[in-house]
């Protein structure tokens, strides 16, 4: 199980390094007066995508009813198919 956690941490770090690299790549493809705008657009998009990834996760794990019927008890349980560990 430790190898899976390490791989997820490494993959997350690679994606976090990829976003500014992609912004610099796109910045090199535009005229010099538009580089700052391109960097801001990529940074804003990265923030919005992270928010869109976190909010549904909160809704699924905290607001969905658990097998016992109460809401808010899903955090730390394995009642979902994708996180069941099987």
PDB file of N, CA and C in Angstrom:
ATOM      1  N   UNK A   1       0.809  -1.185   0.000  1.00  0.00           N
ATOM      2  CA  UNK A   1       0.000   0.000   0.000  1.00  0.00           C
ATOM      3  C   UNK A   1       0.860   1.260   0.000  1.00  0.00           C
ATOM      4  N   UNK A   2       2.042   1.205   0.589  1.00  0.00           N
ATOM      5  CA  UNK A   2       2.904   2.373   0.656  1.00  0.00           C
ATOM      6  C   UNK A   2       3.395   2.785  -0.728  1.00  0.00           C
ATOM      7  N   UNK A   3       3.579   1.814  -1.607  1.00  0.00           N
ATOM      8  CA  UNK A   3       4.009   2.125  -2.962  1.00  0.00           C
ATOM      9  C   UNK A   3       2.950   2.896  -3.728  1.00  0.00           C
ATOM     10  N   UNK A   4       1.671   2.558  -3.486  1.00  0.00           N
ATOM     11  CA  UNK A   4       0.589   3.288  -4.136  1.00  0.00           C
ATOM     12  C   UNK A   4       0.552   4.734  -3.671  1.00  0.00           C
ATOM     13  N   UNK A   5       0.738   4.953  -2.391  1.00  0.00           N
ATOM     14  CA  UNK A   5       0.731   6.306  -1.853  1.00  0.00           C
ATOM     15  C   UNK A   5       1.905   7.111  -2.393  1.00  0.00           C
ATOM     16  N   UNK A   6       3.061   6.497  -2.455  1.00  0.00           N
ATOM     17  CA  UNK A   6       4.230   7.185  -2.986  1.00  0.00           C
ATOM     18  C   UNK A   6       4.031   7.542  -4.450  1.00  0.00           C
ATOM     19  N   UNK A   7       3.462   6.633  -5.229  1.00  0.00           N
ATOM     20  CA  UNK A   7       3.220   6.914  -6.641  1.00  0.00           C
ATOM     21  C   UNK A   7       2.225   8.060  -6.802  1.00  0.00           C
ATOM     22  N   UNK A   8       1.187   8.113  -5.989  1.00  0.00           N
ATOM     23  CA  UNK A   8       0.219   9.199  -6.073  1.00  0.00           C
ATOM     24  C   UNK A   8       0.859  10.540  -5.714  1.00  0.00           C
ATOM     25  N   UNK A   9       1.739  10.544  -4.717  1.00  0.00           N
ATOM     26  CA  UNK A   9       2.419  11.784  -4.345  1.00  0.00           C
ATOM     27  C   UNK A   9       3.366  12.249  -5.452  1.00  0.00           C
ATOM     28  N   UNK A  10       4.088  11.315  -6.053  1.00  0.00           N
ATOM     29  CA  UNK A  10       4.993  11.667  -7.148  1.00  0.00           C
ATOM     30  C   UNK A  10       4.205  12.171  -8.349  1.00  0.00           C
ATOM     31  N   UNK A  11       3.115  11.511  -8.671  1.00  0.00           N
ATOM     32  CA  UNK A  11       2.290  11.937  -9.805  1.00  0.00           C
ATOM     33  C   UNK A  11       1.701  13.319  -9.566  1.00  0.00           C
ATOM     34  N   UNK A  12       1.270  13.573  -8.342  1.00  0.00           N
ATOM     35  CA  UNK A  12       0.729  14.891  -8.013  1.00  0.00           C
ATOM     36  C   UNK A  12       1.794  15.963  -8.156  1.00  0.00           C
ATOM     37  N   UNK A  13       3.004  15.676  -7.699  1.00  0.00           N
ATOM     38  CA  UNK A  13       4.087  16.650  -7.830  1.00  0.00           C
ATOM     39  C   UNK A  13       4.422  16.908  -9.292  1.00  0.00           C
ATOM     40  N   UNK A  14       4.403  15.870 -10.113  1.00  0.00           N
ATOM     41  CA  UNK A  14       4.679  16.062 -11.535  1.00  0.00           C
ATOM     42  C   UNK A  14       3.619  16.919 -12.206  1.00  0.00           C
ATOM     43  N   UNK A  15       2.378  16.718 -11.848  1.00  0.00           N
ATOM     44  CA  UNK A  15       1.306  17.545 -12.418  1.00  0.00           C
ATOM     45  C   UNK A  15       1.439  18.989 -11.941  1.00  0.00           C
ATOM     46  N   UNK A  16       1.797  19.184 -10.667  1.00  0.00           N
ATOM     47  CA  UNK A  16       1.970  20.544 -10.176  1.00  0.00           C
ATOM     48  C   UNK A  16       3.125  21.256 -10.874  1.00  0.00           C
ATOM     49  N   UNK A  17       4.166  20.523 -11.264  1.00  0.00           N
ATOM     50  CA  UNK A  17       5.254  21.130 -12.020  1.00  0.00           C
ATOM     51  C   UNK A  17       4.887  21.324 -13.485  1.00  0.00           C
ATOM     52  N   UNK A  18       3.955  20.532 -13.980  1.00  0.00           N
ATOM     53  CA  UNK A  18       3.566  20.607 -15.380  1.00  0.00           C
ATOM     54  C   UNK A  18       2.791  21.885 -15.688  1.00  0.00           C
ATOM     55  N   UNK A  19       1.978  22.351 -14.758  1.00  0.00           N
ATOM     56  CA  UNK A  19       1.118  23.512 -15.016  1.00  0.00           C
ATOM     57  C   UNK A  19       1.932  24.768 -15.310  1.00  0.00           C
ATOM     58  N   UNK A  20       2.928  25.152 -14.496  1.00  0.00           N
ATOM     59  CA  UNK A  20       3.721  26.325 -14.868  1.00  0.00           C
ATOM     60  C   UNK A  20       4.562  26.089 -16.127  1.00  0.00           C
ATOM     61  N   UNK A  21       4.993  24.853 -16.342  1.00  0.00           N
ATOM     62  CA  UNK A  21       5.745  24.551 -17.560  1.00  0.00           C
ATOM     63  C   UNK A  21       4.900  24.736 -18.795  1.00  0.00           C
ATOM     64  N   UNK A  22       3.661  24.313 -18.712  1.00  0.00           N
ATOM     65  CA  UNK A  22       2.746  24.509 -19.827  1.00  0.00           C
ATOM     66  C   UNK A  22       2.461  25.990 -20.043  1.00  0.00           C
ATOM     67  N   UNK A  23       2.348  26.745 -18.966  1.00  0.00           N
ATOM     68  CA  UNK A  23       2.134  28.184 -19.087  1.00  0.00           C
ATOM     69  C   UNK A  23       3.325  28.857 -19.766  1.00  0.00           C
ATOM     70  N   UNK A  24       4.520  28.450 -19.402  1.00  0.00           N
ATOM     71  CA  UNK A  24       5.707  29.033 -20.056  1.00  0.00           C
ATOM     72  C   UNK A  24       5.798  28.603 -21.518  1.00  0.00           C
ATOM     73  N   UNK A  25       5.401  27.373 -21.814  1.00  0.00           N
ATOM     74  CA  UNK A  25       5.388  26.908 -23.203  1.00  0.00           C
ATOM     75  C   UNK A  25       4.423  27.739 -24.036  1.00  0.00           C
ATOM     76  N   UNK A  26       3.208  27.929 -23.525  1.00  0.00           N
ATOM     77  CA  UNK A  26       2.246  28.746 -24.254  1.00  0.00           C
ATOM     78  C   UNK A  26       2.701  30.204 -24.323  1.00  0.00           C
ATOM     79  N   UNK A  27       3.375  30.678 -23.274  1.00  0.00           N
ATOM     80  CA  UNK A  27       3.898  32.043 -23.293  1.00  0.00           C
ATOM     81  C   UNK A  27       4.941  32.242 -24.375  1.00  0.00           C
ATOM     82  N   UNK A  28       5.678  31.195 -24.707  1.00  0.00           N
ATOM     83  CA  UNK A  28       6.672  31.291 -25.764  1.00  0.00           C
ATOM     84  C   UNK A  28       6.071  31.272 -27.152  1.00  0.00           C
ATOM     85  N   UNK A  29       4.805  30.891 -27.255  1.00  0.00           N
ATOM     86  CA  UNK A  29       4.163  30.822 -28.563  1.00  0.00           C
ATOM     87  C   UNK A  29       3.405  32.100 -28.930  1.00  0.00           C
ATOM     88  N   UNK A  30       3.317  33.053 -27.997  1.00  0.00           N
ATOM     89  CA  UNK A  30       2.597  34.295 -28.292  1.00  0.00           C
ATOM     90  C   UNK A  30       3.592  35.441 -28.391  1.00  0.00           C
ATOM     91  N   UNK A  31       3.096  36.582 -28.835  1.00  0.00           N
ATOM     92  CA  UNK A  31       3.960  37.764 -28.920  1.00  0.00           C
ATOM     93  C   UNK A  31       4.364  38.214 -27.526  1.00  0.00           C
ATOM     94  N   UNK A  32       5.449  38.953 -27.428  1.00  0.00           N
ATOM     95  CA  UNK A  32       6.014  39.300 -26.123  1.00  0.00           C
ATOM     96  C   UNK A  32       5.062  40.143 -25.277  1.00  0.00           C
ATOM     97  N   UNK A  33       4.198  40.944 -25.894  1.00  0.00           N
ATOM     98  CA  UNK A  33       3.280  41.758 -25.096  1.00  0.00           C
ATOM     99  C   UNK A  33       2.143  40.932 -24.500  1.00  0.00           C
ATOM    100  N   UNK A  34       1.945  39.692 -24.966  1.00  0.00           N
ATOM    101  CA  UNK A  34       0.860  38.855 -24.481  1.00  0.00           C
ATOM    102  C   UNK A  34       1.315  37.748 -23.537  1.00  0.00           C
ATOM    103  N   UNK A  35       2.590  37.718 -23.192  1.00  0.00           N
ATOM    104  CA  UNK A  35       3.115  36.626 -22.356  1.00  0.00           C
ATOM    105  C   UNK A  35       2.497  36.670 -20.961  1.00  0.00           C
ATOM    106  N   UNK A  36       2.430  37.840 -20.360  1.00  0.00           N
ATOM    107  CA  UNK A  36       1.878  37.942 -19.007  1.00  0.00           C
ATOM    108  C   UNK A  36       0.407  37.533 -18.985  1.00  0.00           C
ATOM    109  N   UNK A  37      -0.326  37.929 -20.008  1.00  0.00           N
ATOM    110  CA  UNK A  37      -1.731  37.530 -20.094  1.00  0.00           C
ATOM    111  C   UNK A  37      -1.846  36.013 -20.214  1.00  0.00           C
ATOM    112  N   UNK A  38      -1.008  35.397 -21.001  1.00  0.00           N
ATOM    113  CA  UNK A  38      -1.054  33.944 -21.169  1.00  0.00           C
ATOM    114  C   UNK A  38      -0.709  33.233 -19.858  1.00  0.00           C
ATOM    115  N   UNK A  39       0.279  33.731 -19.123  1.00  0.00           N
ATOM    116  CA  UNK A  39       0.635  33.137 -17.835  1.00  0.00           C
ATOM    117  C   UNK A  39      -0.521  33.262 -16.846  1.00  0.00           C
ATOM    118  N   UNK A  40      -1.186  34.419 -16.843  1.00  0.00           N
ATOM    119  CA  UNK A  40      -2.323  34.608 -15.939  1.00  0.00           C
ATOM    120  C   UNK A  40      -3.492  33.713 -16.309  1.00  0.00           C
ATOM    121  N   UNK A  41      -3.744  33.541 -17.589  1.00  0.00           N
ATOM    122  CA  UNK A  41      -4.844  32.677 -18.011  1.00  0.00           C
ATOM    123  C   UNK A  41      -4.591  31.231 -17.604  1.00  0.00           C
ATOM    124  N   UNK A  42      -3.370  30.754 -17.760  1.00  0.00           N
ATOM    125  CA  UNK A  42      -3.053  29.374 -17.372  1.00  0.00           C
ATOM    126  C   UNK A  42      -3.112  29.190 -15.862  1.00  0.00           C
ATOM    127  N   UNK A  43      -2.638  30.162 -15.111  1.00  0.00           N
ATOM    128  CA  UNK A  43      -2.687  30.062 -13.649  1.00  0.00           C
ATOM    129  C   UNK A  43      -4.127  30.085 -13.151  1.00  0.00           C
ATOM    130  N   UNK A  44      -4.945  30.953 -13.734  1.00  0.00           N
ATOM    131  CA  UNK A  44      -6.354  31.021 -13.351  1.00  0.00           C
ATOM    132  C   UNK A  44      -7.064  29.716 -13.680  1.00  0.00           C
ATOM    133  N   UNK A  45      -6.771  29.176 -14.839  1.00  0.00           N
ATOM    134  CA  UNK A  45      -7.397  27.913 -15.227  1.00  0.00           C
ATOM    135  C   UNK A  45      -6.995  26.795 -14.264  1.00  0.00           C
ATOM    136  N   UNK A  46      -5.746  26.767 -13.849  1.00  0.00           N
ATOM    137  CA  UNK A  46      -5.295  25.724 -12.919  1.00  0.00           C
ATOM    138  C   UNK A  46      -6.018  25.846 -11.579  1.00  0.00           C
ATOM    139  N   UNK A  47      -6.215  27.054 -11.108  1.00  0.00           N
ATOM    140  CA  UNK A  47      -6.928  27.254  -9.840  1.00  0.00           C
ATOM    141  C   UNK A  47      -8.384  26.826  -9.975  1.00  0.00           C
ATOM    142  N   UNK A  48      -9.032  27.211 -11.063  1.00  0.00           N
ATOM    143  CA  UNK A  48     -10.438  26.854 -11.257  1.00  0.00           C
ATOM    144  C   UNK A  48     -10.628  25.344 -11.390  1.00  0.00           C
ATOM    145  N   UNK A  49      -9.718  24.679 -12.070  1.00  0.00           N
ATOM    146  CA  UNK A  49      -9.823  23.235 -12.218  1.00  0.00           C
ATOM    147  C   UNK A  49      -9.649  22.549 -10.861  1.00  0.00           C
ATOM    148  N   UNK A  50      -8.744  23.054 -10.028  1.00  0.00           N
ATOM    149  CA  UNK A  50      -8.575  22.464  -8.697  1.00  0.00           C
ATOM    150  C   UNK A  50      -9.824  22.649  -7.844  1.00  0.00           C
ATOM    151  N   UNK A  51     -10.447  23.816  -7.934  1.00  0.00           N
ATOM    152  CA  UNK A  51     -11.683  24.051  -7.186  1.00  0.00           C
ATOM    153  C   UNK A  51     -12.777  23.117  -7.685  1.00  0.00           C
ATOM    154  N   UNK A  52     -12.860  22.938  -8.993  1.00  0.00           N
ATOM    155  CA  UNK A  52     -13.876  22.057  -9.550  1.00  0.00           C
ATOM    156  C   UNK A  52     -13.609  20.598  -9.186  1.00  0.00           C
ATOM    157  N   UNK A  53     -12.401  20.238  -8.863  1.00  0.00           N
ATOM    158  CA  UNK A  53     -12.099  18.876  -8.452  1.00  0.00           C
ATOM    159  C   UNK A  53     -12.389  18.664  -6.968  1.00  0.00           C
ATOM    160  N   UNK A  54     -12.213  19.693  -6.161  1.00  0.00           N
ATOM    161  CA  UNK A  54     -12.376  19.553  -4.714  1.00  0.00           C
ATOM    162  C   UNK A  54     -13.843  19.607  -4.302  1.00  0.00           C
ATOM    163  N   UNK A  55     -14.618  20.504  -4.875  1.00  0.00           N
ATOM    164  CA  UNK A  55     -16.005  20.666  -4.446  1.00  0.00           C
ATOM    165  C   UNK A  55     -16.856  19.406  -4.655  1.00  0.00           C
ATOM    166  N   UNK A  56     -16.787  18.742  -5.808  1.00  0.00           N
ATOM    167  CA  UNK A  56     -17.560  17.484  -5.910  1.00  0.00           C
ATOM    168  C   UNK A  56     -17.074  16.409  -4.948  1.00  0.00           C
ATOM    169  N   UNK A  57     -15.787  16.389  -4.660  1.00  0.00           N
ATOM    170  CA  UNK A  57     -15.261  15.409  -3.706  1.00  0.00           C
ATOM    171  C   UNK A  57     -15.838  15.647  -2.319  1.00  0.00           C
ATOM    172  N   UNK A  58     -15.930  16.902  -1.926  1.00  0.00           N
ATOM    173  CA  UNK A  58     -16.525  17.224  -0.633  1.00  0.00           C
ATOM    174  C   UNK A  58     -17.986  16.811  -0.627  1.00  0.00           C
ATOM    175  N   UNK A  59     -18.673  17.082  -1.715  1.00  0.00           N
ATOM    176  CA  UNK A  59     -20.089  16.727  -1.779  1.00  0.00           C
ATOM    177  C   UNK A  59     -20.279  15.216  -1.699  1.00  0.00           C
ATOM    178  N   UNK A  60     -19.430  14.457  -2.367  1.00  0.00           N
ATOM    179  CA  UNK A  60     -19.592  12.999  -2.363  1.00  0.00           C
ATOM    180  C   UNK A  60     -19.275  12.416  -0.992  1.00  0.00           C
ATOM    181  N   UNK A  61     -18.185  12.830  -0.383  1.00  0.00           N
ATOM    182  CA  UNK A  61     -17.754  12.184   0.846  1.00  0.00           C
ATOM    183  C   UNK A  61     -18.440  12.707   2.096  1.00  0.00           C
ATOM    184  N   UNK A  62     -18.876  13.958   2.075  1.00  0.00           N
ATOM    185  CA  UNK A  62     -19.466  14.500   3.291  1.00  0.00           C
ATOM    186  C   UNK A  62     -20.982  14.598   3.241  1.00  0.00           C
ATOM    187  N   UNK A  63     -21.555  14.767   2.064  1.00  0.00           N
ATOM    188  CA  UNK A  63     -22.987  14.996   1.981  1.00  0.00           C
ATOM    189  C   UNK A  63     -23.784  13.779   1.520  1.00  0.00           C
ATOM    190  N   UNK A  64     -23.125  12.796   0.912  1.00  0.00           N
ATOM    191  CA  UNK A  64     -23.836  11.602   0.457  1.00  0.00           C
ATOM    192  C   UNK A  64     -24.207  10.739   1.661  1.00  0.00           C
ATOM    193  N   UNK A  65     -25.356  10.101   1.603  1.00  0.00           N
ATOM    194  CA  UNK A  65     -25.730   9.243   2.734  1.00  0.00           C
ATOM    195  C   UNK A  65     -24.832   8.011   2.822  1.00  0.00           C
ATOM    196  N   UNK A  66     -24.499   7.644   4.008  1.00  0.00           N
ATOM    197  CA  UNK A  66     -23.666   6.462   4.232  1.00  0.00           C
ATOM    198  C   UNK A  66     -24.561   5.221   4.277  1.00  0.00           C
ATOM    199  N   UNK A  67     -23.968   4.027   4.331  1.00  0.00           N
ATOM    200  CA  UNK A  67     -24.786   2.809   4.408  1.00  0.00           C
ATOM    201  C   UNK A  67     -25.727   2.789   5.614  1.00  0.00           C
ATOM    202  N   UNK A  68     -25.363   3.489   6.681  1.00  0.00           N
ATOM    203  CA  UNK A  68     -26.244   3.522   7.852  1.00  0.00           C
ATOM    204  C   UNK A  68     -27.374   4.531   7.683  1.00  0.00           C
ATOM    205  N   UNK A  69     -27.321   5.375   6.633  1.00  0.00           N
ATOM    206  CA  UNK A  69     -28.390   6.323   6.373  1.00  0.00           C
ATOM    207  C   UNK A  69     -28.094   7.734   6.817  1.00  0.00           C
ATOM    208  N   UNK A  70     -27.085   7.938   7.644  1.00  0.00           N
ATOM    209  CA  UNK A  70     -26.763   9.279   8.114  1.00  0.00           C
ATOM    210  C   UNK A  70     -25.806   9.963   7.147  1.00  0.00           C
ATOM    211  N   UNK A  71     -25.903  11.263   7.028  1.00  0.00           N
ATOM    212  CA  UNK A  71     -24.987  11.997   6.165  1.00  0.00           C
ATOM    213  C   UNK A  71     -23.747  12.390   6.949  1.00  0.00           C
ATOM    214  N   UNK A  72     -22.640  12.563   6.231  1.00  0.00           N
ATOM    215  CA  UNK A  72     -21.407  13.011   6.858  1.00  0.00           C
ATOM    216  C   UNK A  72     -20.557  11.921   7.466  1.00  0.00           C
ATOM    217  N   UNK A  73     -20.930  10.665   7.299  1.00  0.00           N
ATOM    218  CA  UNK A  73     -20.145   9.581   7.887  1.00  0.00           C
ATOM    219  C   UNK A  73     -19.287   8.857   6.857  1.00  0.00           C
ATOM    220  N   UNK A  74     -19.220   9.356   5.641  1.00  0.00           N
ATOM    221  CA  UNK A  74     -18.486   8.661   4.592  1.00  0.00           C
ATOM    222  C   UNK A  74     -16.987   8.896   4.653  1.00  0.00           C
ATOM    223  N   UNK A  75     -16.557   9.950   5.284  1.00  0.00           N
ATOM    224  CA  UNK A  75     -15.133  10.262   5.333  1.00  0.00           C
ATOM    225  C   UNK A  75     -14.408   9.198   6.149  1.00  0.00           C
ATOM    226  N   UNK A  76     -13.472   8.524   5.514  1.00  0.00           N
ATOM    227  CA  UNK A  76     -12.711   7.490   6.179  1.00  0.00           C
ATOM    228  C   UNK A  76     -13.285   6.096   6.028  1.00  0.00           C
ATOM    229  N   UNK A  77     -14.431   5.977   5.360  1.00  0.00           N
ATOM    230  CA  UNK A  77     -15.009   4.652   5.138  1.00  0.00           C
ATOM    231  C   UNK A  77     -14.733   4.216   3.710  1.00  0.00           C
ATOM    232  N   UNK A  78     -15.004   2.972   3.420  1.00  0.00           N
ATOM    233  CA  UNK A  78     -14.782   2.442   2.082  1.00  0.00           C
ATOM    234  C   UNK A  78     -16.102   1.982   1.485  1.00  0.00           C
ATOM    235  N   UNK A  79     -17.102   2.838   1.527  1.00  0.00           N
ATOM    236  CA  UNK A  79     -18.424   2.438   1.057  1.00  0.00           C
ATOM    237  C   UNK A  79     -18.619   2.726  -0.424  1.00  0.00           C
ATOM    238  N   UNK A  80     -17.649   3.325  -1.105  1.00  0.00           N
ATOM    239  CA  UNK A  80     -17.769   3.601  -2.526  1.00  0.00           C
ATOM    240  C   UNK A  80     -16.965   2.579  -3.319  1.00  0.00           C
ATOM    241  N   UNK A  81     -17.388   2.299  -4.527  1.00  0.00           N
ATOM    242  CA  UNK A  81     -16.767   1.257  -5.347  1.00  0.00           C
ATOM    243  C   UNK A  81     -15.332   1.634  -5.688  1.00  0.00           C
ATOM    244  N   UNK A  82     -15.094   2.872  -6.074  1.00  0.00           N
ATOM    245  CA  UNK A  82     -13.769   3.263  -6.561  1.00  0.00           C
ATOM    246  C   UNK A  82     -12.735   3.369  -5.458  1.00  0.00           C
ATOM    247  N   UNK A  83     -13.159   3.503  -4.219  1.00  0.00           N
ATOM    248  CA  UNK A  83     -12.196   3.607  -3.113  1.00  0.00           C
ATOM    249  C   UNK A  83     -12.299   2.422  -2.163  1.00  0.00           C
ATOM    250  N   UNK A  84     -12.893   1.324  -2.628  1.00  0.00           N
ATOM    251  CA  UNK A  84     -13.114   0.197  -1.726  1.00  0.00           C
ATOM    252  C   UNK A  84     -11.838  -0.607  -1.452  1.00  0.00           C
ATOM    253  N   UNK A  85     -10.820  -0.442  -2.288  1.00  0.00           N
ATOM    254  CA  UNK A  85      -9.583  -1.162  -2.063  1.00  0.00           C
ATOM    255  C   UNK A  85      -9.573  -2.565  -2.613  1.00  0.00           C
ATOM    256  N   UNK A  86     -10.619  -2.964  -3.292  1.00  0.00           N
ATOM    257  CA  UNK A  86     -10.695  -4.315  -3.853  1.00  0.00           C
ATOM    258  C   UNK A  86     -10.154  -4.348  -5.252  1.00  0.00           C
TER     259      UNK A  86
END
